[in-house]
Amino acid sequence: MTNGRGADGSSAADPADGRGAADEGATADRDAVRVDRVMDGLRAFGANYTEFTRRFAAWLGLHSTDAAALVEILYAEDQGAPLSPARLSERVSLSSGATAILLKRLEQAGHIVRTRESTDRRVVTLRSSPDIRPRAMAFFGPYSERMAEAMAAYPPEEIERFEQFLGTLRSTMDALLANEYENGGPTPPAP
């Protein structure tokens, strides 16, 4: 990472060294290329994860949306924060009606159960069925192992910085979706 200073301590934009503006432009170009590579890597990782979910769906004989919902339910359970139907609806971007139909299909297939664990008996909690968890672990086991191996190659400080970076990207995306894209996207320019 550059700090804007040369090896001799002079400013990168120092006209006395005869390079200033050219070096600044080259640094900006390198930074832009680096950002593009990172964004491309994140996009490709997202596409690969979507493909894993699609293959999980095919493996279980489910529609990809049903499998994506099942993955969200399993993940939330693993995190110790099981989902309600309303929260699942937000996570998979479906209306409450479409989510209710999806949950009925998953329940009839024996993949999930709805429970009432809260003191407020109106609150429904979504849980994976005892039969689906071992199947999901069998499918995603190699994925989890390889990801853990890949991350083990980096020191904890670097993983922590990457975690912070991803957190910043996520909060930026959350803010964009809540504001500029709340109603589908920015206002198109006038013709």
Coordinates of C-alpha atoms in Angstrom, one line a residue, residues 5 12 29 46 67 85 90 128 131 164 172:
R5 CA 6.0 9.2 -0.4
A12 CA 4.9 11.4 -5.0
D29 CA -4.2 3.3 -12.4
G46 CA -20.6 -15.0 -5.2
A67 CA -32.6 -24.9 -1.6
P85 CA -40.6 -17.0 8.4
E90 CA -36.1 -10.9 3.9
S128 CA -34.0 -28.1 9.9
D131 CA -32.9 -36.0 8.4
Q164 CA -13.3 -5.8 8.6
T172 CA -22.1 -0.2 2.3

